[in-house]
Coordinates of C-alpha atoms and ligand atoms in Angstrom, one line a residue:
M35 CA 16.7 40.1 -0.1
C36 CA 14.2 42.7 0.5
G37 CA 13.6 43.0 4.1
I38 CA 10.5 43.9 6.2
V39 CA 9.8 45.4 9.3
G40 CA 6.7 46.3 11.2
Y41 CA 5.8 47.8 14.9
V42 CA 2.5 48.2 16.6
G43 CA 3.1 49.9 20.2
D44 CA 2.9 53.0 22.1
E45 CA 5.9 54.7 20.8
Q46 CA 6.2 56.5 17.5
A47 CA 6.5 54.0 14.9
A48 CA 9.2 55.7 12.1
P49 CA 12.1 55.8 14.1
I50 CA 11.8 51.9 15.0
L51 CA 11.2 51.0 11.6
L52 CA 14.0 52.8 10.3
D53 CA 16.3 51.0 12.7
G54 CA 14.9 48.0 11.9
L55 CA 15.9 48.8 8.0
R56 CA 19.2 49.9 9.1
R57 CA 19.4 46.4 10.6
L58 CA 18.3 44.6 7.6
E59 CA 20.8 46.5 5.2
Y60 CA 23.4 43.8 5.3
R61 CA 20.7 41.7 3.0
G62 CA 21.4 44.1 0.0
Y63 CA 18.6 46.2 -1.3
D64 CA 18.1 49.6 -3.5
S65 CA 15.4 51.2 -2.0
A66 CA 13.7 51.7 0.9
G67 CA 10.2 53.1 2.2
I68 CA 8.0 53.3 5.3
V69 CA 4.1 53.6 5.8
V70 CA 2.5 54.7 9.3
S71 CA -1.1 55.1 9.6
L72 CA -2.3 58.5 11.4
E73 CA -5.8 59.9 12.3
G74 CA -6.9 57.2 10.1
K75 CA -5.1 57.4 7.1
L76 CA -2.0 55.9 5.7
W77 CA 1.4 58.1 5.2
L78 CA 3.8 57.1 2.8
T79 CA 7.6 57.9 2.2
K80 CA 9.8 55.7 -0.1
S81 CA 12.5 56.5 -2.0
R82 CA 15.3 54.8 -4.1
G83 CA 18.8 54.6 -2.4
Y84 CA 19.7 53.9 1.3
V85 CA 17.9 53.8 4.5
N86 CA 20.1 57.1 5.3
N87 CA 18.1 58.8 2.5
L88 CA 15.1 57.8 3.2
A89 CA 15.8 59.1 7.1
G90 CA 16.9 62.2 5.5
I91 CA 13.7 62.7 3.8
I92 CA 11.7 62.0 7.4
D93 CA 13.8 63.7 9.4
G94 CA 14.8 60.7 11.3
G95 CA 11.2 59.7 11.3
A96 CA 10.6 62.9 13.1
K97 CA 8.2 64.2 10.0
M98 CA 6.2 60.6 10.4
P99 CA 4.2 60.7 13.5
G100 CA 2.0 57.5 14.3
T101 CA 2.8 54.2 16.3
V102 CA 1.7 51.9 13.7
G103 CA 3.8 51.3 10.8
L104 CA 5.7 48.9 8.2
G105 CA 9.0 49.5 6.4
H106 CA 10.6 47.5 3.6
T107 CA 14.0 47.7 2.0
R108 CA 13.8 46.3 -1.6
W109 CA 16.0 44.6 -3.7
A110 CA 14.5 44.6 -7.3
T111 CA 13.1 41.6 -9.0
H112 CA 10.0 42.6 -10.9
G113 CA 10.9 46.5 -12.2
R114 CA 13.9 48.6 -11.9
P115 CA 14.9 50.2 -8.7
T116 CA 13.0 53.6 -8.4
D117 CA 10.8 55.4 -6.4
E118 CA 7.8 54.1 -7.9
N119 CA 8.6 50.5 -7.7
A120 CA 10.1 50.6 -4.0
H121 CA 7.5 49.4 -1.1
P122 CA 5.2 49.9 0.5
H123 CA 2.4 49.8 -2.0
I124 CA -1.0 51.2 -1.7
S125 CA -3.9 49.8 -3.1
D126 CA -5.9 51.6 -6.0
G127 CA -8.1 54.2 -4.1
G128 CA -5.4 54.2 -1.1
K129 CA -7.3 52.1 1.6
I130 CA -4.3 49.5 2.2
A131 CA -0.6 49.6 2.1
V132 CA 1.8 46.4 1.6
V133 CA 5.2 45.3 2.1
H134 CA 6.2 42.3 0.3
N135 CA 9.0 39.8 0.2
G136 CA 9.5 37.0 -2.5
I137 CA 7.9 36.7 -6.0
I138 CA 4.6 36.4 -7.1
E139 CA 4.4 34.2 -10.0
N140 CA 1.2 34.4 -11.5
Y141 CA 1.5 38.1 -11.6
A142 CA 0.9 38.8 -15.1
K143 CA -2.4 36.9 -14.8
L144 CA -3.6 38.3 -11.9
R145 CA -2.9 41.9 -13.2
E146 CA -4.8 41.3 -16.2
F147 CA -7.7 40.2 -14.0
L148 CA -7.6 43.4 -11.6
I149 CA -7.4 46.0 -14.5
S150 CA -10.6 44.0 -15.9
K151 CA -12.3 44.9 -12.9
G152 CA -11.1 48.3 -13.1
Y153 CA -8.1 48.8 -11.1
H154 CA -5.4 50.8 -12.0
F155 CA -1.3 50.4 -11.6
Q156 CA 1.3 52.8 -10.6
S157 CA 4.5 50.7 -10.7
E158 CA 5.8 47.6 -12.3
T159 CA 5.9 45.6 -9.1
D160 CA 4.4 42.2 -8.3
T161 CA 3.7 43.7 -5.1
E162 CA 1.2 46.1 -6.4
V163 CA -0.9 43.1 -7.6
A164 CA -0.7 41.5 -4.3
V165 CA -2.2 45.3 -2.5
N166 CA -4.8 45.5 -5.2
L167 CA -5.9 41.9 -5.1
I168 CA -6.4 41.9 -1.2
A169 CA -8.2 45.6 -1.9
Y170 CA -10.4 43.7 -4.4
F171 CA -11.4 40.9 -2.3
Y172 CA -11.8 43.4 0.9
A173 CA -14.5 45.7 -1.7
E174 CA -16.4 42.4 -2.0
N175 CA -16.9 41.1 1.7
G176 CA -15.6 44.0 3.9
D177 CA -13.5 41.7 6.2
L178 CA -9.7 42.5 6.1
K179 CA -8.5 39.3 7.3
L180 CA -10.5 37.2 4.7
A181 CA -9.6 39.3 2.3
V182 CA -5.9 38.5 2.8
A183 CA -6.4 34.5 2.9
Q184 CA -8.7 34.6 0.0
A185 CA -5.8 37.0 -1.5
A186 CA -3.0 34.5 -0.5
R187 CA -5.1 31.6 -2.3
R188 CA -4.9 33.2 -5.4
M189 CA -1.2 34.1 -5.7
E190 CA 1.4 31.4 -6.5
G191 CA 5.1 31.7 -5.7
S192 CA 6.7 33.2 -2.3
Y193 CA 5.5 35.8 -0.3
A194 CA 5.8 37.2 3.1
L195 CA 3.1 40.2 3.2
G196 CA 2.8 43.0 6.1
I197 CA -0.3 44.6 5.6
L198 CA -1.9 48.0 6.7
C199 CA -5.5 49.1 6.5
E200 CA -6.5 52.6 7.1
D201 CA -10.0 51.0 8.2
F202 CA -8.1 49.3 10.9
P203 CA -5.2 52.0 11.8
D204 CA -4.3 50.4 15.1
T205 CA -3.9 46.7 13.5
L206 CA -1.0 45.1 11.0
I207 CA -1.7 41.7 9.3
A208 CA 0.7 39.1 8.3
T209 CA 0.9 36.1 6.1
K210 CA 3.5 34.1 4.1
K211 CA 4.5 31.6 2.2
E212 CA 8.0 29.9 1.4
S213 CA 9.2 33.6 2.6
P214 CA 10.1 33.9 6.3
L215 CA 8.1 36.1 8.8
V216 CA 8.6 36.5 12.3
L217 CA 6.8 38.1 15.0
G218 CA 8.2 39.7 18.2
V219 CA 6.8 40.4 21.5
G220 CA 8.4 42.9 23.8
G221 CA 6.0 44.8 26.5
T222 CA 2.8 46.0 24.6
A223 CA 4.8 46.2 21.6
R224 CA 4.6 43.8 18.6
Y225 CA 6.9 43.3 15.6
L226 CA 6.9 42.1 12.7
A227 CA 10.1 41.0 10.5
S228 CA 11.6 39.3 7.5
D229 CA 14.2 38.1 10.1
V230 CA 15.2 38.3 13.7
A231 CA 18.3 40.9 13.0
A232 CA 15.7 43.7 12.4
I233 CA 14.3 43.5 15.9
L234 CA 16.8 41.5 18.0
S235 CA 17.5 44.7 20.0
Y236 CA 13.8 45.0 20.9
T237 CA 13.2 41.7 21.8
R238 CA 14.1 38.2 21.6
D239 CA 10.8 36.6 21.9
V240 CA 9.3 35.6 18.6
Y241 CA 6.6 33.6 16.8
N242 CA 7.9 31.9 13.3
L243 CA 4.8 32.8 11.0
R244 CA 4.2 29.1 9.0
D245 CA 3.0 28.9 5.5
D246 CA -0.6 30.3 4.8
E247 CA -0.8 31.1 8.5
V248 CA -2.4 34.7 8.7
A249 CA -1.6 37.1 12.4
V250 CA -3.5 40.2 13.2
I251 CA -1.2 42.0 15.4
T252 CA -2.2 44.9 17.7
R253 CA -0.7 46.7 20.4
G254 CA -0.5 43.9 23.3
G255 CA -1.7 41.3 21.1
I256 CA -1.1 38.9 18.0
E257 CA -4.3 36.6 16.9
F258 CA -2.8 33.2 14.9
F259 CA -4.9 31.7 12.2
S260 CA -4.6 28.9 9.9
G261 CA -4.9 29.5 6.0
E262 CA -8.9 28.3 6.6
L263 CA -9.1 30.9 8.8
D264 CA -9.3 29.0 12.1
P265 CA -7.8 30.6 15.5
I266 CA -4.6 28.5 16.1
E267 CA -2.2 28.7 19.1
K268 CA 1.7 29.3 18.5
T269 CA 4.1 29.3 21.2
P270 CA 7.1 32.1 21.2
Q271 CA 10.8 30.9 20.9
H272 CA 13.6 32.8 22.8
I273 CA 16.4 33.6 20.6
D274 CA 20.1 33.8 21.9
W275 CA 22.0 34.8 18.9
D276 CA 23.6 38.0 18.9
V277 CA 23.2 40.4 15.9
S278 CA 25.7 39.1 14.1
A279 CA 24.9 35.6 14.1
A280 CA 21.4 36.6 13.3
E281 CA 22.2 38.5 10.3
K282 CA 23.6 35.2 9.0
G283 CA 20.7 33.2 10.0
G284 CA 22.7 31.3 13.0
Y285 CA 25.4 30.4 10.9
E286 CA 29.2 31.3 11.2
H287 CA 29.5 32.9 7.9
F288 CA 27.7 34.5 4.8
M289 CA 29.6 32.1 2.9
I290 CA 27.9 28.9 4.2
K291 CA 24.6 30.2 5.0
E292 CA 24.8 31.5 1.2
I293 CA 25.7 27.6 0.3
M294 CA 22.9 26.2 2.3
E295 CA 20.4 28.7 0.3
Q296 CA 21.2 27.4 -2.8
P297 CA 18.4 25.0 -3.2
E298 CA 15.8 27.8 -2.5
A299 CA 17.7 30.1 -4.9
V300 CA 18.0 27.5 -7.9
R301 CA 14.1 26.6 -7.1
R302 CA 13.2 30.6 -7.7
A303 CA 15.5 30.7 -10.8
L304 CA 13.7 27.8 -12.2
K305 CA 10.3 27.5 -11.0
S306 CA 8.2 30.3 -12.7
R307 CA 10.3 29.8 -16.1
V308 CA 9.2 25.8 -16.4
R309 CA 5.5 25.5 -16.7
D310 CA 3.2 22.8 -18.4
G311 CA 6.3 20.9 -20.0
E312 CA 7.9 24.2 -21.4
I313 CA 10.5 26.7 -20.9
Y314 CA 9.3 30.6 -20.3
L315 CA 12.3 33.1 -20.3
D316 CA 10.4 36.0 -18.9
G317 CA 8.6 37.1 -22.0
L318 CA 11.8 38.0 -23.7
D319 CA 10.9 38.8 -27.5
I320 CA 14.3 36.6 -29.0
P321 CA 13.3 36.2 -32.3
A322 CA 13.1 32.5 -33.3
D323 CA 14.8 32.9 -36.7
F324 CA 17.9 34.9 -34.9
I325 CA 18.2 31.7 -32.7
K326 CA 18.3 29.6 -35.5
S327 CA 20.7 31.6 -37.7
V328 CA 23.2 31.7 -34.9
S329 CA 26.4 30.9 -35.8
K330 CA 28.3 31.2 -32.8
V331 CA 28.0 31.7 -29.3
Y332 CA 30.8 33.8 -27.0
I333 CA 30.0 33.4 -23.6
V334 CA 31.8 36.7 -22.0
A335 CA 32.5 36.7 -18.4
C336 CA 34.6 37.1 -15.4
G337 CA 36.0 35.1 -12.6
T338 CA 33.1 32.4 -11.1
A339 CA 30.5 33.7 -14.0
D340 CA 32.9 32.7 -16.4
F341 CA 33.2 29.4 -15.1
A342 CA 29.5 28.9 -14.8
G343 CA 30.1 30.0 -18.9
V344 CA 32.2 27.0 -19.3
V345 CA 29.3 24.6 -17.9
M346 CA 27.1 26.3 -20.4
K347 CA 29.5 26.1 -23.1
Y348 CA 29.9 22.4 -23.0
N349 CA 26.0 21.7 -22.7
L350 CA 25.3 24.2 -25.8
E351 CA 27.3 22.0 -28.0
R352 CA 26.2 18.8 -26.7
L353 CA 22.7 19.3 -26.3
A354 CA 22.0 22.5 -28.6
R355 CA 24.5 21.6 -31.5
V356 CA 25.9 25.4 -31.7
A357 CA 29.4 26.3 -31.4
A358 CA 30.2 28.0 -28.4
E359 CA 33.1 29.4 -26.9
V360 CA 33.9 31.1 -23.7
M361 CA 36.5 34.2 -23.0
F362 CA 37.1 36.1 -20.2
A363 CA 35.7 39.6 -20.8
S364 CA 39.3 41.3 -20.2
E365 CA 40.8 39.3 -23.3
F366 CA 37.2 39.4 -25.0
R367 CA 37.3 43.3 -25.3
Y368 CA 40.9 43.6 -26.4
N369 CA 41.1 40.8 -28.6
L370 CA 37.9 40.5 -30.2
P371 CA 37.0 37.6 -32.4
P372 CA 35.1 37.9 -35.5
I373 CA 31.6 38.7 -34.8
D374 CA 28.3 39.7 -37.0
E375 CA 24.9 39.8 -36.8
T376 CA 24.7 35.7 -36.6
T377 CA 26.5 35.9 -33.3
L378 CA 25.1 35.8 -30.1
V379 CA 27.2 37.0 -27.1
I380 CA 26.0 35.9 -23.5
C381 CA 27.3 37.8 -20.8
I382 CA 27.5 36.4 -17.2
S383 CA 27.6 39.0 -14.1
Q384 CA 26.3 38.4 -10.4
S385 CA 26.6 42.2 -10.0
G386 CA 25.7 43.4 -13.7
T387 CA 28.5 46.2 -13.1
T388 CA 32.0 44.2 -13.6
A389 CA 33.9 46.9 -15.8
D390 CA 35.4 44.1 -18.0
T391 CA 32.0 42.5 -19.0
I392 CA 30.3 46.0 -19.5
A393 CA 33.3 46.7 -21.8
A394 CA 32.9 43.4 -23.5
M395 CA 29.5 43.7 -24.1
R396 CA 29.4 47.5 -25.7
E397 CA 32.3 45.7 -28.0
A398 CA 30.4 43.1 -29.2
K399 CA 27.3 45.1 -29.5
K400 CA 29.4 47.9 -31.6
H401 CA 30.6 45.1 -33.9
G402 CA 27.1 43.8 -34.6
A403 CA 26.5 41.0 -32.0
R404 CA 23.3 40.7 -30.0
V405 CA 23.7 40.3 -26.6
L406 CA 21.8 38.4 -24.1
S407 CA 22.8 39.1 -20.0
V408 CA 22.2 36.5 -17.1
V409 CA 22.5 38.8 -14.3
N410 CA 21.6 39.0 -10.5
V411 CA 20.9 42.6 -10.3
V412 CA 18.2 44.2 -11.6
G413 CA 18.4 47.5 -13.4
S414 CA 22.4 47.0 -13.4
V415 CA 24.4 48.5 -16.4
I416 CA 24.9 44.7 -18.0
A417 CA 21.0 44.5 -17.4
E418 CA 19.9 47.6 -19.1
E419 CA 22.1 47.8 -21.9
S420 CA 21.9 43.9 -23.3
D421 CA 19.4 43.4 -25.9
W422 CA 17.7 40.6 -23.6
S423 CA 18.4 40.1 -20.0
L424 CA 17.7 37.5 -17.7
L425 CA 17.8 37.4 -13.8
T426 CA 19.2 34.6 -11.9
L427 CA 17.3 35.3 -9.0
A428 CA 19.9 34.3 -6.6
G429 CA 19.2 37.3 -4.0
P430 CA 21.9 39.5 -2.7
E431 CA 25.0 37.3 -2.4
I432 CA 27.1 39.2 0.8
C433 CA 30.4 36.5 0.7
V434 CA 32.7 37.8 -1.8
A435 CA 33.1 34.3 -2.7
S436 CA 30.2 33.7 -5.3
T437 CA 28.4 30.4 -4.4
K438 CA 24.5 30.6 -4.7
A439 CA 25.2 33.3 -7.5
Y440 CA 27.3 30.6 -9.5
S441 CA 24.4 28.0 -8.7
T442 CA 21.9 30.3 -10.0
Q443 CA 23.7 31.2 -13.3
L444 CA 24.2 27.6 -13.9
A445 CA 20.5 26.7 -13.7
V446 CA 19.6 29.9 -16.1
G447 CA 22.3 28.7 -17.9
Y448 CA 20.5 25.1 -18.5
L449 CA 17.4 27.0 -19.2
L450 CA 18.9 29.0 -22.0
T451 CA 20.5 25.8 -23.4
L452 CA 17.4 23.6 -23.6
F453 CA 15.4 26.8 -25.2
I454 CA 17.9 27.1 -27.9
A455 CA 17.9 23.6 -28.4
K456 CA 14.6 23.4 -29.0
A457 CA 14.2 26.2 -31.1
R458 CA 16.9 24.8 -33.2
G459 CA 15.2 21.9 -33.6
A460 CA 18.5 19.9 -31.7
I461 CA 16.6 18.2 -29.2
D462 CA 13.8 15.7 -29.9
D463 CA 10.4 16.1 -27.8
G464 CA 11.2 13.2 -25.4
K465 CA 14.5 14.2 -24.5
Y466 CA 13.3 17.9 -24.1
R467 CA 10.8 16.5 -21.6
A468 CA 13.0 14.3 -19.4
A469 CA 15.5 17.5 -19.0
L470 CA 12.4 19.5 -18.1
D471 CA 11.4 16.6 -15.4
A472 CA 15.1 16.5 -14.4
L473 CA 15.3 20.3 -13.7
E474 CA 12.3 20.5 -11.6
S475 CA 13.6 17.6 -9.3
L476 CA 17.0 19.5 -9.2
P477 CA 16.4 22.0 -6.0
G478 CA 15.3 18.7 -4.3
A479 CA 18.8 17.2 -5.4
I480 CA 20.8 20.1 -4.0
D481 CA 19.1 20.1 -0.7
E482 CA 19.9 16.2 -0.6
T483 CA 23.8 16.9 -1.5
L484 CA 24.1 19.5 1.0
K485 CA 23.7 16.9 3.7
L486 CA 27.6 16.0 2.6
R487 CA 28.5 19.1 4.8
E488 CA 29.8 16.9 7.5
K489 CA 31.7 14.6 5.2
A490 CA 33.2 17.6 3.5
Q491 CA 34.1 19.0 7.1
Y492 CA 36.2 15.9 7.7
L493 CA 37.8 16.0 4.6
A494 CA 39.2 19.7 4.8
S495 CA 40.6 18.5 8.0
R496 CA 42.8 16.1 6.1
Y497 CA 43.8 18.5 3.8
F498 CA 44.1 21.6 5.4
S499 CA 47.8 22.0 5.7
A500 CA 48.6 21.2 2.2
N501 CA 50.5 24.2 0.2
D502 CA 49.3 23.2 -3.4
I503 CA 46.2 21.5 -4.4
Y504 CA 45.2 20.6 -7.9
F505 CA 41.8 19.7 -9.4
I506 CA 41.3 18.1 -12.7
G507 CA 38.4 17.1 -14.4
R508 CA 36.9 16.1 -18.2
G509 CA 34.4 17.8 -19.8
L510 CA 31.5 19.2 -17.3
D511 CA 34.0 18.0 -14.2
Y512 CA 36.7 20.0 -16.0
A513 CA 34.3 23.3 -16.0
L514 CA 33.8 22.1 -12.3
S515 CA 37.4 21.9 -11.6
L516 CA 38.1 25.6 -12.8
E517 CA 35.2 26.7 -9.5
G518 CA 36.5 24.0 -7.3
D519 CA 39.9 25.6 -7.7
Q520 CA 38.6 29.2 -7.6
K521 CA 36.9 28.9 -4.2
L522 CA 39.5 26.9 -2.8
K523 CA 42.2 29.5 -3.6
E524 CA 40.4 32.8 -2.6
I525 CA 39.2 31.9 0.5
S526 CA 41.7 29.8 1.8
Y527 CA 45.1 31.2 -0.1
I528 CA 46.0 27.7 -0.6
H529 CA 47.8 27.5 -4.1
S530 CA 45.9 25.9 -6.5
E531 CA 45.2 25.3 -9.8
A532 CA 42.7 23.6 -12.5
Y533 CA 43.5 21.4 -15.3
A534 CA 41.8 19.6 -18.3
A535 CA 42.4 15.9 -17.1
G536 CA 44.0 14.9 -20.6
E537 CA 46.1 17.7 -20.3
L538 CA 48.4 16.5 -17.2
K539 CA 50.9 14.3 -19.1
H540 CA 51.7 17.3 -21.5
G541 CA 53.1 19.3 -18.8
P542 CA 51.1 19.6 -15.4
I543 CA 52.1 16.5 -14.1
A544 CA 55.5 17.7 -13.4
L545 CA 54.0 19.3 -10.4
I546 CA 52.6 15.9 -8.3
D547 CA 55.7 15.6 -5.7
S548 CA 55.8 12.4 -3.9
A549 CA 57.6 13.4 -1.4
V550 CA 54.5 15.6 0.2
N551 CA 52.1 13.2 -1.2
T552 CA 50.7 16.6 -3.7
P553 CA 46.7 16.7 -2.9
V554 CA 44.8 16.2 -6.3
V555 CA 41.0 16.3 -6.4
A556 CA 39.7 14.3 -9.2
I557 CA 36.3 15.2 -10.4
A558 CA 35.0 12.1 -11.6
T559 CA 30.9 12.4 -12.2
N560 CA 30.7 12.1 -15.5
A561 CA 29.8 8.1 -16.3
R562 CA 30.4 8.9 -20.0
L563 CA 34.3 9.6 -19.5
I564 CA 35.0 7.8 -16.0
D565 CA 37.3 5.2 -17.6
K566 CA 39.4 7.9 -19.0
M567 CA 39.1 9.8 -16.0
A568 CA 39.8 6.8 -13.7
S569 CA 43.1 6.3 -16.0
S570 CA 44.1 9.8 -15.3
A571 CA 43.6 9.8 -11.8
V572 CA 46.1 6.7 -11.8
E573 CA 48.8 8.5 -13.3
V574 CA 48.8 10.8 -10.8
K575 CA 48.6 8.6 -7.8
T576 CA 51.3 6.3 -9.3
R577 CA 53.6 9.4 -9.0
G578 CA 52.7 10.0 -5.6
A579 CA 49.6 12.2 -5.7
R580 CA 47.2 11.9 -3.0
V581 CA 43.6 11.7 -4.6
L582 CA 40.4 13.0 -3.3
A583 CA 37.6 11.9 -6.0
V584 CA 34.5 13.4 -6.3
V585 CA 32.2 10.8 -7.7
T586 CA 28.7 9.7 -7.8
S587 CA 26.9 6.6 -6.9
A588 CA 27.4 5.6 -10.6
T589 CA 31.2 6.4 -10.7
Q590 CA 32.1 5.6 -7.6
D591 CA 33.0 1.9 -8.2
A592 CA 35.6 2.8 -11.0
M593 CA 37.6 5.0 -8.4
R594 CA 37.3 3.1 -5.3
D595 CA 40.6 1.3 -5.7
I596 CA 42.4 4.6 -6.6
A597 CA 41.1 7.1 -4.6
D598 CA 42.5 8.0 -1.2
D599 CA 39.1 9.7 -0.3
M600 CA 35.9 9.7 -2.1
I601 CA 32.8 12.2 -1.6
V602 CA 29.4 10.9 -3.2
V603 CA 27.2 12.8 -4.7
P604 CA 23.8 11.6 -6.3
D605 CA 23.6 10.6 -9.7
Y606 CA 21.9 12.8 -11.9
A607 CA 21.4 13.8 -15.6
E608 CA 24.8 14.6 -17.2
A609 CA 24.0 18.2 -18.0
F610 CA 22.6 19.3 -14.8
L611 CA 25.1 17.4 -12.2
P612 CA 27.5 20.2 -11.9
S613 CA 24.7 21.5 -9.6
L614 CA 25.3 18.6 -7.4
A615 CA 29.3 18.0 -7.9
I616 CA 30.0 21.9 -6.7
I617 CA 28.4 21.5 -3.4
P618 CA 31.3 19.2 -2.0
L619 CA 33.6 21.7 -3.8
Q620 CA 32.5 25.0 -2.2
M621 CA 32.2 23.4 1.7
F622 CA 35.5 21.6 0.8
A623 CA 36.8 25.4 0.3
Y624 CA 35.1 26.9 3.0
Y625 CA 35.8 24.5 5.8
I626 CA 39.8 24.6 4.8
A627 CA 39.8 28.4 5.0
L628 CA 38.0 27.8 8.6
Q629 CA 40.8 25.5 9.6
R630 CA 43.2 27.7 8.1
G631 CA 41.7 30.7 10.3
C632 CA 41.0 32.8 6.8
E633 CA 38.6 36.0 6.8
I634 CA 36.2 34.0 5.1
D635 CA 33.4 36.6 3.9
K636 CA 35.9 39.1 2.8
P637 CA 38.7 37.6 1.3
R638 CA 41.9 39.7 1.4
N639 CA 42.4 41.6 -2.0
L640 CA 39.2 40.8 -3.4
A641 CA 36.1 43.2 -3.8
K642 CA 32.4 42.0 -4.4
S643 CA 31.9 44.3 -7.5
V644 CA 35.0 45.1 -9.6
T645 CA 33.8 48.1 -11.3
V646 CA 37.3 49.6 -12.6
E647 CA 39.6 47.6 -15.0
Ligands
F6R1225 C1 34.4 34.6 -7.0 C2 33.7 35.8 -7.6 C3 34.1 36.4 -8.5 C4 33.1 37.0 -9.7 C5 33.7 38.1 -10.7 C6 32.7 38.6 -11.6 O1 34.0 34.0 -6.2 O2 32.6 36.1 -7.1 O3 35.5 35.6 -9.4 O4 32.5 35.7 -10.1 O5 34.4 39.1 -10.2 O6 31.8 39.3 -11.1 P1 30.2 39.8 -11.7 O7 29.7 38.2 -11.8 O8 29.6 40.2 -10.7 O9 30.4 40.2 -12.9

């Protein structure tokens, strides 16, 4: 995610800002920039690429004197990773600079409004809307703090903002909603940061800004105000974390941090796209005629992205009544199925740079298919070359094993499924509306499911010494088995396999060894298929397996007498239940790997981005 750092003090700001930006590099970014105030003017340097690149341009900061400034690392969401789109952004007229984390959902409407008031825009970003909105209110009332609060009231979505205005060269203003922002105190110096890791080497005493609050930061002082601009008192907190713990938000590994971030990530993926009972897919101009004419959907991806595709396939076939097949990109590219202009290929990729998925996408296009990509990285090859691209908005994922990227791929898959179902007339209004209601509550339900963490940890302590573990499921639960198995093997190195439960007796059941009570994770969340699933669990149980059942409050009764252990996720609309049921599987894998002393965030032999075949 984007990173913010700000400084007001006696020392030169730029080197401190560069240092802070380097400490935020772990979050992932594609461009960086700094603004300082000097002699009543704003001085700005920003560029695509790494902080070292920026540091080279400004000679380690030496070329930017001034003791007040803001820095930013950008992870592109609105607009590609370019110099123009990098932060800070300056208002039309040049008076105000802003750095921003988050997404302003109503930016298109606000941009139109500002254009009608004569404002000009240089970039494709939502941030430029924020800075010009502040400038607009400031021009109207001449009170910067009030202008910031007024602009904040007009912005929907999430934001953490650092603001510098040439009329107040010794002051930074900050406000936030949903995105975090902390303020640090060290002697007469004051700091601003999106997370404490940026400023820990300068101070350990920080204030957490709450939603809608406004802070006015000067050398030696910070004044806090409520959203209504009433003065408020705040108490600083002393942080004991070391830098490594701070980067992980106090968690032991990025993996568990990213697991815990899933409600927020899924909320981001869904929120701006579901409004007033409709789905808006970022203005993609997918012709309705094309959607109606689609005869076959191929979902093409690798690894975990492919397993998110299996969930999408089941939902597309059941809800949108369109034939869908999932193929590994490495298979698709050399074994091209029949493709024509009625084929829709959906490429899913977190990085957008996976070599096999790129090659598969190009093959599909060469043979006349239209390609829609579901990608996490703006400006990546797959996002740029596909006919249409939808962002998953997971934010940077640092742990090699994918968790929040997978969850957002599921979420975008739900939206696409409902969008296609509606366009093809496959879903009636009542069901469509009920599905949208369920989607709106999904982030909250994921949050609830995260409470299973302790239970997952306990179960991991019962299974961590196994040599082999099998995952079974039917339908969407089979799709989850694939991902549960993937998570476990890649971080714990336990041998594991996933099978469609109905396939057991055609071969895999021979693997169940009563001498070691082979563990079988039976994913049994689907109420429609619970009887079938229960009998599959009995099949393995009677041959000596030890059964760990993942159930819902609605399916638990059917599994209670069969399972040795159970973990119960909240019951939910069938199509979206994978978003809940995956949580205990991710945590189970995490805690097993932890107990086995594995290198969790960087498993052996694996890379985050697989850019070679
Ligand atoms: C597993 C994992 C990998 C990726 C796969 C595709 O946890 O992360 O299986 O899903 O390498 O990568 P992307 O999504 O970047 O195309």
